[in-house]
Short mmCIF file of the N, C-alpha and C atoms (twelve columns), coordinates in Angstrom:
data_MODEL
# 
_entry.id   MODEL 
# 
loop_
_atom_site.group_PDB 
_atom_site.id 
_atom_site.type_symbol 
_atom_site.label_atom_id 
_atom_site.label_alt_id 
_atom_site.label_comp_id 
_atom_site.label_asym_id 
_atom_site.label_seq_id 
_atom_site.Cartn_x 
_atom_site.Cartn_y 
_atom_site.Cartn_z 
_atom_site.pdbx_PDB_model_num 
ATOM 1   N N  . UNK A 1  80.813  65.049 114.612 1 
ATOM 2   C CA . UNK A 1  80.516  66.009 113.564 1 
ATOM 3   C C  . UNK A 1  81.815  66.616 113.056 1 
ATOM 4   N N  . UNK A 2  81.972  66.527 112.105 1 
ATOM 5   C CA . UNK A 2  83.427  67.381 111.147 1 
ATOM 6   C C  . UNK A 2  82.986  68.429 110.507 1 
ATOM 7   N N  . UNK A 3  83.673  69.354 110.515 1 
ATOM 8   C CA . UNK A 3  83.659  70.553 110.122 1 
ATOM 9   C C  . UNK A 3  84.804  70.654 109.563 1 
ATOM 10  N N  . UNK A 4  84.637  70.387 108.024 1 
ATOM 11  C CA . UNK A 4  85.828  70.814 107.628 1 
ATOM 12  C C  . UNK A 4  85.797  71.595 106.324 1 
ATOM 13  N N  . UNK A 5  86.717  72.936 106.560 1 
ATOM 14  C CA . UNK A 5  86.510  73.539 106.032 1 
ATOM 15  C C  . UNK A 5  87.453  74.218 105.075 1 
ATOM 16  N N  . UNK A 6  87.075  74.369 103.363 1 
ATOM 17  C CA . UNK A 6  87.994  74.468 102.575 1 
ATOM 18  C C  . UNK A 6  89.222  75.018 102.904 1 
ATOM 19  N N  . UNK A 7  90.467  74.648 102.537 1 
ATOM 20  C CA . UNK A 7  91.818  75.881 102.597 1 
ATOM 21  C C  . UNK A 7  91.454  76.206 101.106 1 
ATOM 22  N N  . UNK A 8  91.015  77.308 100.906 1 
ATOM 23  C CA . UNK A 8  91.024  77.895 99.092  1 
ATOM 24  C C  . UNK A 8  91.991  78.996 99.111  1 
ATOM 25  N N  . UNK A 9  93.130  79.029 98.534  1 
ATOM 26  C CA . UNK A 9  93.761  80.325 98.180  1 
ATOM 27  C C  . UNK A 9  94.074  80.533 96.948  1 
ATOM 28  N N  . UNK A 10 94.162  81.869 97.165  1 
ATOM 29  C CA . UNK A 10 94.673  82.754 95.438  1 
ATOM 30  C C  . UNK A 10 95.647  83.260 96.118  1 
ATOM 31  N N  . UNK A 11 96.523  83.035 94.894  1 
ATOM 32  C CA . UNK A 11 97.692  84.091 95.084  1 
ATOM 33  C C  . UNK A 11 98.275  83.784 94.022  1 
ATOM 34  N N  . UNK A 12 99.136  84.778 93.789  1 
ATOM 35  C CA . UNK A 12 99.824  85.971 94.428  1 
ATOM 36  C C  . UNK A 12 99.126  87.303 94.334  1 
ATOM 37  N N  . UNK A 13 98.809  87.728 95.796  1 
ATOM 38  C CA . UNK A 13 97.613  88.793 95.784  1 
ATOM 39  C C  . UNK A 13 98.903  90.092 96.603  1 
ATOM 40  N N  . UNK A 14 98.799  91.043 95.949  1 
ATOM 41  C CA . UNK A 14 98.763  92.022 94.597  1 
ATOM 42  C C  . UNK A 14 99.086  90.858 93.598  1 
ATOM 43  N N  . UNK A 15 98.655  91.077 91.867  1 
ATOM 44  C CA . UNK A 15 98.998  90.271 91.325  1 
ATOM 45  C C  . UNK A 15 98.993  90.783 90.133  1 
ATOM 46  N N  . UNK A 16 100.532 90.624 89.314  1 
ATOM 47  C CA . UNK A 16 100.875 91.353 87.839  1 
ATOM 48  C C  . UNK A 16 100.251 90.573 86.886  1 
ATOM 49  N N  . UNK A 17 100.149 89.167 86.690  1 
ATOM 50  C CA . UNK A 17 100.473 88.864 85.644  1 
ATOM 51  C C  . UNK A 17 99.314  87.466 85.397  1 
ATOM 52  N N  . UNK A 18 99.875  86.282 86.932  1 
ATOM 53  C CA . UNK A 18 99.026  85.034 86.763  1 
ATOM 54  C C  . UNK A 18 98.550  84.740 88.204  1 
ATOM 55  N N  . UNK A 19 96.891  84.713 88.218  1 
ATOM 56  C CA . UNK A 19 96.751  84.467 89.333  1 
ATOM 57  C C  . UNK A 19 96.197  82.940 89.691  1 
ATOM 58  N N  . UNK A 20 96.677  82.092 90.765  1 
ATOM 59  C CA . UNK A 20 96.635  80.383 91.017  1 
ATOM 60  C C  . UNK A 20 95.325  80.416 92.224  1 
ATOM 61  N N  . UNK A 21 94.954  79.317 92.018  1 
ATOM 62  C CA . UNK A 21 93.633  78.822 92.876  1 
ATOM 63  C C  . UNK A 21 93.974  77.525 93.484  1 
ATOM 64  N N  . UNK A 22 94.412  77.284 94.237  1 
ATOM 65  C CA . UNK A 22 94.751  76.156 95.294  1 
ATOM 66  C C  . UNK A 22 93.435  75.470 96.114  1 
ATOM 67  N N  . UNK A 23 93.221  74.296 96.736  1 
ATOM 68  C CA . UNK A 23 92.715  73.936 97.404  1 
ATOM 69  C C  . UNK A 23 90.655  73.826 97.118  1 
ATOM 70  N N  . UNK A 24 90.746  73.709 95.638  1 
ATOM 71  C CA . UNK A 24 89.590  73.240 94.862  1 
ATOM 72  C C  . UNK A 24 89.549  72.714 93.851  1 
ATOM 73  N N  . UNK A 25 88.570  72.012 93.450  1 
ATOM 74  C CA . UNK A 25 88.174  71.641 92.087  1 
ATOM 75  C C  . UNK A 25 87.310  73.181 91.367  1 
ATOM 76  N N  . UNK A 26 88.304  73.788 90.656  1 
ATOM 77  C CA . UNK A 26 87.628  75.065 89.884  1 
ATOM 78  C C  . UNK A 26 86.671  74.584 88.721  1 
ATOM 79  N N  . UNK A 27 85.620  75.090 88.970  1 
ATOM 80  C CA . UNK A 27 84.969  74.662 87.695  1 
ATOM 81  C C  . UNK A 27 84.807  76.059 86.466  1 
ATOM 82  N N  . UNK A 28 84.591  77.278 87.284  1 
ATOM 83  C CA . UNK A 28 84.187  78.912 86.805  1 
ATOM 84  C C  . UNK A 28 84.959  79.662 87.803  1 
ATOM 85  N N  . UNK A 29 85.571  80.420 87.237  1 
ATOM 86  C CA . UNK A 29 86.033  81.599 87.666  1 
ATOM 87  C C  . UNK A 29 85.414  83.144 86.935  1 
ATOM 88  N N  . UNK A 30 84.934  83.598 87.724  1 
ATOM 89  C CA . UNK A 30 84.190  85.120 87.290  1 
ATOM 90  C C  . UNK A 30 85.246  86.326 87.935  1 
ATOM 91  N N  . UNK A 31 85.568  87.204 86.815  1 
ATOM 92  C CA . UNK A 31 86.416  88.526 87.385  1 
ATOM 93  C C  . UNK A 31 85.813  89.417 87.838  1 
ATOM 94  N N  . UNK A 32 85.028  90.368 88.445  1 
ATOM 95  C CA . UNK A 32 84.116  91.787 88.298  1 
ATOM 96  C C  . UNK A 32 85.042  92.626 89.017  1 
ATOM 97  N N  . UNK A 33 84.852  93.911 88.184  1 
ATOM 98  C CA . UNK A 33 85.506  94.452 88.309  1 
ATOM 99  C C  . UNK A 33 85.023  95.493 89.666  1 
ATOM 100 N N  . UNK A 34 85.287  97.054 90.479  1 
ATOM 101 C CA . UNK A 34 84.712  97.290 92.072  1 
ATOM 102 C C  . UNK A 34 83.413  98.362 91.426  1 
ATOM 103 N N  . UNK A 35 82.742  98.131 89.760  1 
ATOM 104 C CA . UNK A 35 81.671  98.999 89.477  1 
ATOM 105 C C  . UNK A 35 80.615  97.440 89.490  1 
ATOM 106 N N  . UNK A 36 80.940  96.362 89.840  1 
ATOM 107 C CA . UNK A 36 80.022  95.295 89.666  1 
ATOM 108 C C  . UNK A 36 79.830  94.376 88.272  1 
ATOM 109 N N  . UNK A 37 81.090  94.975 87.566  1 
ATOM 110 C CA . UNK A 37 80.862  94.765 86.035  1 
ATOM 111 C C  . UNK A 37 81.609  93.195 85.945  1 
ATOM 112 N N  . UNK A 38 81.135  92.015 85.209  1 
ATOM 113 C CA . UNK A 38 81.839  90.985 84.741  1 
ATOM 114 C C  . UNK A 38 83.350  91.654 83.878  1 
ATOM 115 N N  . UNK A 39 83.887  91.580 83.776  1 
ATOM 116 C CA . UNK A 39 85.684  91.678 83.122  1 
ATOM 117 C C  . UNK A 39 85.868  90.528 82.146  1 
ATOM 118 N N  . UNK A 40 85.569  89.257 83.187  1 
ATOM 119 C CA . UNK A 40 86.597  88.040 82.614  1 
ATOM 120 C C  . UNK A 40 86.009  86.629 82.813  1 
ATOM 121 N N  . UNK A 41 85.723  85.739 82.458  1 
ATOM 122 C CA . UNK A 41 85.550  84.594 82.697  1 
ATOM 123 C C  . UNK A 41 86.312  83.412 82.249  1 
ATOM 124 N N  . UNK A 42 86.186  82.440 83.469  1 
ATOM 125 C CA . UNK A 42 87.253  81.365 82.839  1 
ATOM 126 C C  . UNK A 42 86.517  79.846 83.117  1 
ATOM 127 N N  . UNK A 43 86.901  78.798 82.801  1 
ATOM 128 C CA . UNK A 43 86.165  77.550 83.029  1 
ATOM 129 C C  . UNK A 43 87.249  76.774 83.199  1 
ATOM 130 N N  . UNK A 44 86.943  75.699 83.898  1 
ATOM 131 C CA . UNK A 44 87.926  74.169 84.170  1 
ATOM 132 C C  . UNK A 44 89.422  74.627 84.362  1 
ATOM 133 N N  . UNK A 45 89.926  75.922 85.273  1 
ATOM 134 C CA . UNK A 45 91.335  76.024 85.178  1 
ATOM 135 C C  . UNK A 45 91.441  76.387 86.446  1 
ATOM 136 N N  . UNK A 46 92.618  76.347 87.130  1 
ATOM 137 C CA . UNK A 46 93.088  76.842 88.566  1 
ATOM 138 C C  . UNK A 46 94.305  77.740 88.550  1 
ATOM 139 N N  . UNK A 47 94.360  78.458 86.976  1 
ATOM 140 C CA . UNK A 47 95.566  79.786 86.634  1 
ATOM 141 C C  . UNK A 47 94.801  80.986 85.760  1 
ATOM 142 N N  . UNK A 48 94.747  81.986 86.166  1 
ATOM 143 C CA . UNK A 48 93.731  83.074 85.175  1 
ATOM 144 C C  . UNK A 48 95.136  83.483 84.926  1 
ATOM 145 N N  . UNK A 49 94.997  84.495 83.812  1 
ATOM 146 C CA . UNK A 49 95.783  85.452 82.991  1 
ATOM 147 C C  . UNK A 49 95.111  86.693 83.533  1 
ATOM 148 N N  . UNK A 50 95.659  87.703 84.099  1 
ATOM 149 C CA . UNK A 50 95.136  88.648 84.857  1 
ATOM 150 C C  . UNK A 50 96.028  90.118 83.748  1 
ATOM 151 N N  . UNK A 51 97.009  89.791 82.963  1 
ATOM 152 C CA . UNK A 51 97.751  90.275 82.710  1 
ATOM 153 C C  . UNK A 51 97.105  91.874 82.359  1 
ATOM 154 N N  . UNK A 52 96.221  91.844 81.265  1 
ATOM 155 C CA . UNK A 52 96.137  92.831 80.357  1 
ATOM 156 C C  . UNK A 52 95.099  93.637 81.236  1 
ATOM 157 N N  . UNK A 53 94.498  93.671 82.071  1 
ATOM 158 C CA . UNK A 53 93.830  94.441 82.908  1 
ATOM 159 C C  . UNK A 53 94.395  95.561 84.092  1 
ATOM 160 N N  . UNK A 54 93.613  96.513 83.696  1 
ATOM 161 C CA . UNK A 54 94.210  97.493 84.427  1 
ATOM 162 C C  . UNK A 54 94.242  97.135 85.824  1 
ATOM 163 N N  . UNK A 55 94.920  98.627 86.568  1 
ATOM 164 C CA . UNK A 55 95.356  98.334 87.771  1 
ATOM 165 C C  . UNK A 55 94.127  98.389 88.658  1 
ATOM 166 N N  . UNK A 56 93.888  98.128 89.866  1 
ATOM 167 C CA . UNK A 56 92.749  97.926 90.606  1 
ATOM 168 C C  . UNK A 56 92.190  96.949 91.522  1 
ATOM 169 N N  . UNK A 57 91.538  96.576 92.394  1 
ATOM 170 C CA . UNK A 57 90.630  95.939 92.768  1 
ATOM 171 C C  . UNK A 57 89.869  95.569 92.408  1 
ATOM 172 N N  . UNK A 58 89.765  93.350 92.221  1 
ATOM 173 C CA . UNK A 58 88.643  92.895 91.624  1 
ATOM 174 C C  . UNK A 58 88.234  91.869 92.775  1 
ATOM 175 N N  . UNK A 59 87.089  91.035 92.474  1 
ATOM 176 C CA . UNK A 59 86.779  90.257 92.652  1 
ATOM 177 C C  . UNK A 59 86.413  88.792 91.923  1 
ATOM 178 N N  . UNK A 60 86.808  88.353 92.876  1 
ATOM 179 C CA . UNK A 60 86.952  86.809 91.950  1 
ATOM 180 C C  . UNK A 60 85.575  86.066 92.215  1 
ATOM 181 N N  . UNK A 61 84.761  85.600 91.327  1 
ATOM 182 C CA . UNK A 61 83.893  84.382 91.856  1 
ATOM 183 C C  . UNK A 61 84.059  83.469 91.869  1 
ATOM 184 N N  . UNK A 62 84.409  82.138 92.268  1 
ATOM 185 C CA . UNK A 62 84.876  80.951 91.886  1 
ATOM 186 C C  . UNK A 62 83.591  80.033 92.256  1 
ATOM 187 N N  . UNK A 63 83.687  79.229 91.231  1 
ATOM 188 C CA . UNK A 63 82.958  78.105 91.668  1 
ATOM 189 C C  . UNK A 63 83.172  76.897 91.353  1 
ATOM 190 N N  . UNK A 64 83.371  75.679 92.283  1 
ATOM 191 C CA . UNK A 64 83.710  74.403 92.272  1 
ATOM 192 C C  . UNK A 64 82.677  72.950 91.486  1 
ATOM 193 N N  . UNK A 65 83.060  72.166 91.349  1 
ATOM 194 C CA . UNK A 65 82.338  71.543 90.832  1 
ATOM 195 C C  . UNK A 65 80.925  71.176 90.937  1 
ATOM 196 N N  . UNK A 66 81.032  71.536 92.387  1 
ATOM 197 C CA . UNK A 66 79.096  71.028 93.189  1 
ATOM 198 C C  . UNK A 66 78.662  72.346 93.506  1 
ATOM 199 N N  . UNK A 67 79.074  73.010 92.587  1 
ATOM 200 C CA . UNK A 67 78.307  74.194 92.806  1 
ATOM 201 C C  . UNK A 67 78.469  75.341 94.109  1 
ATOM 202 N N  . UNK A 68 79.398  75.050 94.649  1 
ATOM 203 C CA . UNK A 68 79.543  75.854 95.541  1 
ATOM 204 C C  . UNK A 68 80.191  77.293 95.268  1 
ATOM 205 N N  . UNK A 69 80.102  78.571 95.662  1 
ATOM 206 C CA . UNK A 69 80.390  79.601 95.023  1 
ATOM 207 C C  . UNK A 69 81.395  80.329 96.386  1 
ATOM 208 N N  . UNK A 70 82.508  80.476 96.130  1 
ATOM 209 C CA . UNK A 70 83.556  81.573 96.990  1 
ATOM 210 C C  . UNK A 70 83.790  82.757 96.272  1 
ATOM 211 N N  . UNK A 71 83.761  83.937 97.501  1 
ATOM 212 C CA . UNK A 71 84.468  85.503 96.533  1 
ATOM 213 C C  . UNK A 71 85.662  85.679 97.518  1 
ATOM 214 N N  . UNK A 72 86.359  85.813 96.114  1 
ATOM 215 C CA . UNK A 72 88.325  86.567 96.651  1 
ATOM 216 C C  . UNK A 72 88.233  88.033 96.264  1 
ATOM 217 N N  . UNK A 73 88.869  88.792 97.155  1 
ATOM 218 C CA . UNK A 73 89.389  90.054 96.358  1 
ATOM 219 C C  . UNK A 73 90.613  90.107 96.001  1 
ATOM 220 N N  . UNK A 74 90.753  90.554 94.688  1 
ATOM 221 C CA . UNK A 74 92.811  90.804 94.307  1 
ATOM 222 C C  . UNK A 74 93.080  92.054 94.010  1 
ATOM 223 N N  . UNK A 75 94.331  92.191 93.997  1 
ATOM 224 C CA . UNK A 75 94.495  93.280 93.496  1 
ATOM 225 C C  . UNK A 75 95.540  93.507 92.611  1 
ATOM 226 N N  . UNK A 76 95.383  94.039 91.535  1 
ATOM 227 C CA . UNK A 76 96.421  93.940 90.331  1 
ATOM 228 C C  . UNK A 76 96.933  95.018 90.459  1 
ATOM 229 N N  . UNK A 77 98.376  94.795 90.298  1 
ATOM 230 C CA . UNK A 77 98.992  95.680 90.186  1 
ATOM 231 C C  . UNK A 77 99.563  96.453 88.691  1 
# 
């Protein structure tokens, strides 16, 4: 039996400007912001533009091609 299990990272967490998604096929990326609110959405990319958003704690939704769904927290600085 294998168990293997994604390496997914974001970084650079604090993050000014561009944040990277390593170790998936990104299909959606969802921003919400810590009131539960959508911010940002992105499709077919593994670099968001985080730039113009204030400072804070978000969450990332990501989801891969088969549908699988991961949450990151970042934090912009």
């Amino acid at each position: 039996e294998s168990n293997e299990e994604q390496q997914l990272m974001v970084f650079p967490n604090p993050v000014k400007d561009m944040v990277s998604i390593e170790g998936m096929n990104v299909a959606e990326i969802e921003v919400y912001n810590v009131l539960g609110a959508k911010v940002k959405s992105f499709t077919n990319t593994n670099r968001i533009n985080v730039e113009d958003m204030p400072k804070g704690v978000y969450l990332l939704r990501i989801a891969d091609s088969e549908g699988n769904f991961f949450l990151e927290k970042i934090i912009k600085e």
